[in-house]
């Protein structure tokens, strides 16, 4: 499987051979340029698509689960308007979910954050700031963000967090090194809803439910009325399909807290 290390080795060796060919056999330098472009494309794409596991290993789905389970996950909360609505729907349909929360939002809405846990759901780290430039942060800054959020959660609930959802799904070598230090497990997804875009509720629901299978991890955001509407329809769909939404730790048979 292609990953950052193997692609670097292949690209480096190829460029070295081409440079030798250029000096000895007058091989065109355009070939070197093309190899570099391919390397750049793979590296940028690998950083953007968490399912590639290009820079680090994320848990994106568990097709080997013996149960008819999927995991609904929510990013970017807690939100004072929409998280309570999401919790109410989950409770009505006897469903469990995982909430990857932003540290500064936990500070603003601690009671809503605690209510997520009190309702039997799992929580995880989704950075402190969710800064749009997070993918360009240094290793030290990434570590600081993750540790800050972990500390807030520990102070609020006493829980030691083990699960991490990369901001925007972006991964890179700095984040890989930071996860090694903080001992957090990256959680990705196999069903990206795009519920934060201009897509209609109908199209979002179709994206999620098309070819939905046991072990899938669904990405939603508890930050809009649109998602609340989609969630209600999704839960009804799961019920008809005899599928159950469980927490990430249940789906992967792992511990969510240290």
CSV table of C-alpha atoms in Angstrom, one decimal:
chain,number,residue,atom,x,y,z
A,1,UNK,CA,0.0,0.0,0.0
A,2,UNK,CA,1.2,3.5,-0.8
A,3,UNK,CA,2.1,5.7,2.1
A,4,UNK,CA,4.3,8.7,2.8
A,5,UNK,CA,7.4,6.7,3.5
A,6,UNK,CA,7.2,4.3,0.6
A,7,UNK,CA,6.3,7.1,-1.9
A,8,UNK,CA,9.3,9.2,-0.7
A,9,UNK,CA,11.6,6.2,-1.1
A,10,UNK,CA,10.3,5.4,-4.6
A,11,UNK,CA,10.3,9.1,-5.7
A,12,UNK,CA,13.8,9.7,-4.3
A,13,UNK,CA,15.3,6.6,-6.0
A,14,UNK,CA,13.6,7.4,-9.3
A,15,UNK,CA,14.8,11.0,-9.3
A,16,UNK,CA,18.3,9.9,-8.4
A,17,UNK,CA,18.3,7.4,-11.3
A,18,UNK,CA,17.0,10.0,-13.7
A,19,UNK,CA,19.6,12.5,-12.6
A,20,UNK,CA,22.3,10.0,-13.3
A,21,UNK,CA,20.7,9.3,-16.6
A,22,UNK,CA,20.7,13.0,-17.4
A,23,UNK,CA,24.4,13.3,-16.7
A,24,UNK,CA,25.4,10.1,-18.5
A,25,UNK,CA,22.8,9.6,-21.2
A,26,UNK,CA,21.3,13.1,-21.5
A,27,UNK,CA,17.9,12.0,-20.2
A,28,UNK,CA,15.4,14.9,-20.2
A,29,UNK,CA,15.0,16.8,-17.0
A,30,UNK,CA,11.3,17.0,-17.7
A,31,UNK,CA,11.1,13.4,-16.4
A,32,UNK,CA,12.5,14.6,-13.0
A,33,UNK,CA,9.9,17.3,-13.0
A,34,UNK,CA,7.1,14.8,-13.7
A,35,UNK,CA,8.2,12.6,-10.9
A,36,UNK,CA,8.2,15.6,-8.5
A,37,UNK,CA,4.6,16.5,-9.7
A,38,UNK,CA,3.4,13.0,-9.1
A,39,UNK,CA,5.0,12.9,-5.6
A,40,UNK,CA,3.4,16.3,-4.8
A,41,UNK,CA,0.0,15.1,-6.0
A,42,UNK,CA,0.1,11.9,-3.9
A,43,UNK,CA,1.4,13.8,-0.8
A,44,UNK,CA,-1.3,16.5,-1.0
A,45,UNK,CA,-4.0,14.0,-1.7
A,46,UNK,CA,-2.8,11.7,1.0
A,47,UNK,CA,-2.9,14.5,3.5
A,48,UNK,CA,-6.5,15.5,2.5
A,49,UNK,CA,-8.1,12.0,2.3
A,50,UNK,CA,-8.0,10.4,5.7
A,51,UNK,CA,-9.2,7.1,4.3
A,52,UNK,CA,-5.9,6.6,2.4
A,53,UNK,CA,-4.0,6.1,5.7
A,54,UNK,CA,-1.2,7.8,3.9
A,55,UNK,CA,0.6,9.5,6.8
A,56,UNK,CA,-0.8,7.6,9.7
A,57,UNK,CA,-3.2,4.8,10.5
A,58,UNK,CA,-6.8,5.9,11.2
A,59,UNK,CA,-9.7,3.7,12.0
A,60,UNK,CA,-12.1,4.4,9.2
A,61,UNK,CA,-14.5,1.4,9.3
A,62,UNK,CA,-14.7,-2.1,10.7
A,63,UNK,CA,-16.2,-4.4,8.1
A,64,UNK,CA,-15.2,-7.4,10.3
A,65,UNK,CA,-17.7,-6.6,13.0
A,66,UNK,CA,-20.0,-9.6,13.7
A,67,UNK,CA,-22.9,-7.3,14.4
A,68,UNK,CA,-25.1,-5.1,12.2
A,69,UNK,CA,-23.5,-2.0,13.7
A,70,UNK,CA,-22.5,1.4,12.3
A,71,UNK,CA,-21.1,4.4,14.1
A,72,UNK,CA,-22.6,7.8,13.8
A,73,UNK,CA,-20.0,10.5,14.7
A,74,UNK,CA,-20.4,14.2,15.2
A,75,UNK,CA,-17.7,16.9,14.8
A,76,UNK,CA,-17.3,20.5,16.0
A,77,UNK,CA,-19.6,20.6,19.0
A,78,UNK,CA,-20.7,21.0,21.6
A,79,UNK,CA,-23.2,23.5,20.1
A,80,UNK,CA,-25.8,25.2,22.4
A,81,UNK,CA,-28.6,25.1,19.8
A,82,UNK,CA,-28.1,21.8,18.0
A,83,UNK,CA,-26.3,19.4,20.2
A,84,UNK,CA,-29.3,19.1,22.6
A,85,UNK,CA,-31.6,18.4,19.6
A,86,UNK,CA,-29.2,15.7,18.4
A,87,UNK,CA,-29.1,14.1,21.9
A,88,UNK,CA,-32.9,14.1,22.0
A,89,UNK,CA,-33.2,12.3,18.7
A,90,UNK,CA,-30.6,9.7,19.7
A,91,UNK,CA,-32.4,9.1,22.9
A,92,UNK,CA,-35.7,8.7,21.2
A,93,UNK,CA,-34.3,6.1,18.8
A,94,UNK,CA,-32.1,4.3,21.4
A,95,UNK,CA,-29.0,5.1,19.4
A,96,UNK,CA,-25.5,5.8,20.6
A,97,UNK,CA,-22.9,8.1,18.9
A,98,UNK,CA,-19.5,9.5,19.3
A,99,UNK,CA,-18.9,13.3,19.6
A,100,UNK,CA,-15.5,14.8,18.7
A,101,UNK,CA,-15.5,18.1,20.5
A,102,UNK,CA,-13.5,21.2,20.1
A,103,UNK,CA,-11.7,22.3,23.2
A,104,UNK,CA,-12.8,26.0,23.1
A,105,UNK,CA,-16.4,24.9,22.7
A,106,UNK,CA,-16.2,22.6,25.7
A,107,UNK,CA,-15.0,25.6,27.7
A,108,UNK,CA,-17.9,27.7,26.5
A,109,UNK,CA,-20.6,25.0,27.0
A,110,UNK,CA,-19.4,22.6,29.7
A,111,UNK,CA,-22.9,21.5,30.8
A,112,UNK,CA,-23.9,20.5,27.2
A,113,UNK,CA,-20.6,18.6,27.0
A,114,UNK,CA,-21.3,16.7,30.2
A,115,UNK,CA,-24.8,15.9,29.0
A,116,UNK,CA,-23.3,14.0,26.0
A,117,UNK,CA,-21.5,11.7,28.4
A,118,UNK,CA,-24.4,11.5,30.8
A,119,UNK,CA,-26.5,10.2,27.9
A,120,UNK,CA,-24.1,7.3,27.3
A,121,UNK,CA,-22.3,8.6,24.3
A,122,UNK,CA,-18.5,8.6,23.8
A,123,UNK,CA,-16.5,11.8,23.4
A,124,UNK,CA,-13.2,12.5,21.7
A,125,UNK,CA,-10.6,15.2,21.0
A,126,UNK,CA,-11.1,17.4,17.9
A,127,UNK,CA,-8.3,19.9,18.7
A,128,UNK,CA,-8.7,23.1,20.8
A,129,UNK,CA,-9.1,25.7,18.1
A,130,UNK,CA,-10.1,23.8,14.9
A,131,UNK,CA,-8.0,26.5,13.1
A,132,UNK,CA,-8.3,26.5,9.3
A,133,UNK,CA,-4.5,26.5,9.2
A,134,UNK,CA,-4.2,23.4,11.5
A,135,UNK,CA,-2.7,21.3,8.8
A,136,UNK,CA,0.3,23.7,8.7
A,137,UNK,CA,0.9,23.7,12.5
A,138,UNK,CA,4.2,22.5,13.8
A,139,UNK,CA,4.4,19.3,15.8
A,140,UNK,CA,4.8,21.3,19.0
A,141,UNK,CA,1.7,23.4,18.3
A,142,UNK,CA,-0.3,20.3,17.4
A,143,UNK,CA,0.8,18.6,20.7
A,144,UNK,CA,-0.2,21.8,22.6
A,145,UNK,CA,-3.7,21.8,21.0
A,146,UNK,CA,-4.3,18.2,21.8
A,147,UNK,CA,-3.0,18.3,25.3
A,148,UNK,CA,-5.0,21.5,26.0
A,149,UNK,CA,-8.2,19.8,25.0
A,150,UNK,CA,-7.4,16.6,26.9
A,151,UNK,CA,-6.7,18.7,30.0
A,152,UNK,CA,-10.1,20.5,29.7
A,153,UNK,CA,-12.0,17.2,29.3
A,154,UNK,CA,-10.0,15.8,32.3
A,155,UNK,CA,-10.9,18.8,34.4
A,156,UNK,CA,-14.6,18.7,33.4
A,157,UNK,CA,-15.2,15.0,33.6
A,158,UNK,CA,-12.2,13.2,35.0
A,159,UNK,CA,-11.8,11.2,31.7
A,160,UNK,CA,-8.6,10.5,30.0
A,161,UNK,CA,-9.3,10.8,26.3
A,162,UNK,CA,-7.9,8.3,23.8
A,163,UNK,CA,-9.8,9.1,20.6
A,164,UNK,CA,-8.9,11.9,18.1
A,165,UNK,CA,-10.7,13.1,15.0
A,166,UNK,CA,-8.3,15.2,12.8
A,167,UNK,CA,-9.6,18.7,12.0
A,168,UNK,CA,-10.9,18.7,8.4
A,169,UNK,CA,-9.7,15.1,8.2
A,170,UNK,CA,-6.2,16.4,7.4
A,171,UNK,CA,-3.2,14.3,8.4
A,172,UNK,CA,0.6,14.9,8.0
A,173,UNK,CA,3.9,14.0,9.5
A,174,UNK,CA,3.5,16.7,12.3
A,175,UNK,CA,0.2,15.2,13.3
A,176,UNK,CA,1.6,11.7,13.2
A,177,UNK,CA,4.4,12.7,15.6
A,178,UNK,CA,1.9,14.5,17.9
A,179,UNK,CA,-0.3,11.5,18.1
A,180,UNK,CA,2.7,9.4,19.1
A,181,UNK,CA,3.4,11.8,22.0
A,182,UNK,CA,-0.2,12.2,23.1
A,183,UNK,CA,-1.0,8.5,22.5
A,184,UNK,CA,-4.3,9.3,20.8
A,185,UNK,CA,-5.9,7.1,18.2
A,186,UNK,CA,-7.0,8.8,14.9
A,187,UNK,CA,-10.6,8.1,13.9
A,188,UNK,CA,-11.6,8.7,10.3
A,189,UNK,CA,-14.8,7.7,8.5
A,190,UNK,CA,-16.1,5.7,5.5
A,191,UNK,CA,-19.2,7.8,4.9
A,192,UNK,CA,-18.7,11.5,4.6
A,193,UNK,CA,-22.1,13.3,4.6
A,194,UNK,CA,-20.9,16.7,3.5
A,195,UNK,CA,-23.6,18.2,5.8
A,196,UNK,CA,-21.7,21.4,6.1
A,197,UNK,CA,-22.0,22.2,2.4
A,198,UNK,CA,-25.0,23.5,0.4
A,199,UNK,CA,-26.2,20.0,-0.4
A,200,UNK,CA,-29.9,19.4,0.4
A,201,UNK,CA,-31.0,17.2,3.2
A,202,UNK,CA,-32.2,14.7,0.6
A,203,UNK,CA,-28.8,14.5,-1.1
A,204,UNK,CA,-27.0,14.3,2.2
A,205,UNK,CA,-29.1,11.4,3.3
A,206,UNK,CA,-28.6,9.6,0.0
A,207,UNK,CA,-24.8,10.0,0.3
A,208,UNK,CA,-24.9,8.3,3.7
A,209,UNK,CA,-27.4,5.5,3.0
A,210,UNK,CA,-26.2,4.5,-0.5
A,211,UNK,CA,-24.4,1.2,0.0
A,212,UNK,CA,-24.3,1.7,3.7
A,213,UNK,CA,-22.9,-1.5,5.3
A,214,UNK,CA,-22.1,-2.9,8.7
A,215,UNK,CA,-19.0,-1.4,10.2
A,216,UNK,CA,-19.3,2.0,8.4
A,217,UNK,CA,-18.3,5.2,10.3
A,218,UNK,CA,-20.6,8.1,9.4
A,219,UNK,CA,-19.4,11.7,9.7
A,220,UNK,CA,-21.9,14.4,10.7
A,221,UNK,CA,-21.7,17.7,12.5
A,222,UNK,CA,-23.9,18.8,15.4
A,223,UNK,CA,-23.9,22.4,14.2
A,224,UNK,CA,-26.9,22.9,12.0
A,225,UNK,CA,-30.7,22.3,11.7
A,226,UNK,CA,-30.0,20.6,8.4
A,227,UNK,CA,-28.0,17.9,10.2
A,228,UNK,CA,-30.7,17.4,12.7
A,229,UNK,CA,-33.3,16.8,9.9
A,230,UNK,CA,-30.9,14.3,8.2
A,231,UNK,CA,-30.2,12.6,11.5
A,232,UNK,CA,-33.9,11.9,12.1
A,233,UNK,CA,-34.3,10.3,8.7
A,234,UNK,CA,-31.0,8.4,9.1
A,235,UNK,CA,-32.1,6.9,12.3
A,236,UNK,CA,-35.4,5.8,10.8
A,237,UNK,CA,-33.5,4.3,7.9
A,238,UNK,CA,-31.3,2.3,10.2
A,239,UNK,CA,-34.3,1.0,12.1
A,240,UNK,CA,-35.8,-0.3,8.9
A,241,UNK,CA,-32.6,-2.0,7.9
A,242,UNK,CA,-32.2,-3.5,11.4
A,243,UNK,CA,-29.0,-1.6,11.9
A,244,UNK,CA,-27.8,-0.1,15.1
A,245,UNK,CA,-25.7,3.0,15.7
A,246,UNK,CA,-23.1,2.4,18.4
A,247,UNK,CA,-20.1,4.3,19.7
A,248,UNK,CA,-16.7,4.1,18.1
A,249,UNK,CA,-15.3,2.1,21.0
A,250,UNK,CA,-18.1,-0.4,20.7
A,251,UNK,CA,-17.7,-0.7,16.9
A,252,UNK,CA,-13.9,-1.3,17.2
A,253,UNK,CA,-14.1,-3.2,20.5
A,254,UNK,CA,-11.6,-0.8,22.1
A,255,UNK,CA,-11.3,1.6,25.1
A,256,UNK,CA,-12.3,5.2,24.6
A,257,UNK,CA,-10.8,6.4,27.8
A,258,UNK,CA,-7.5,5.9,29.6
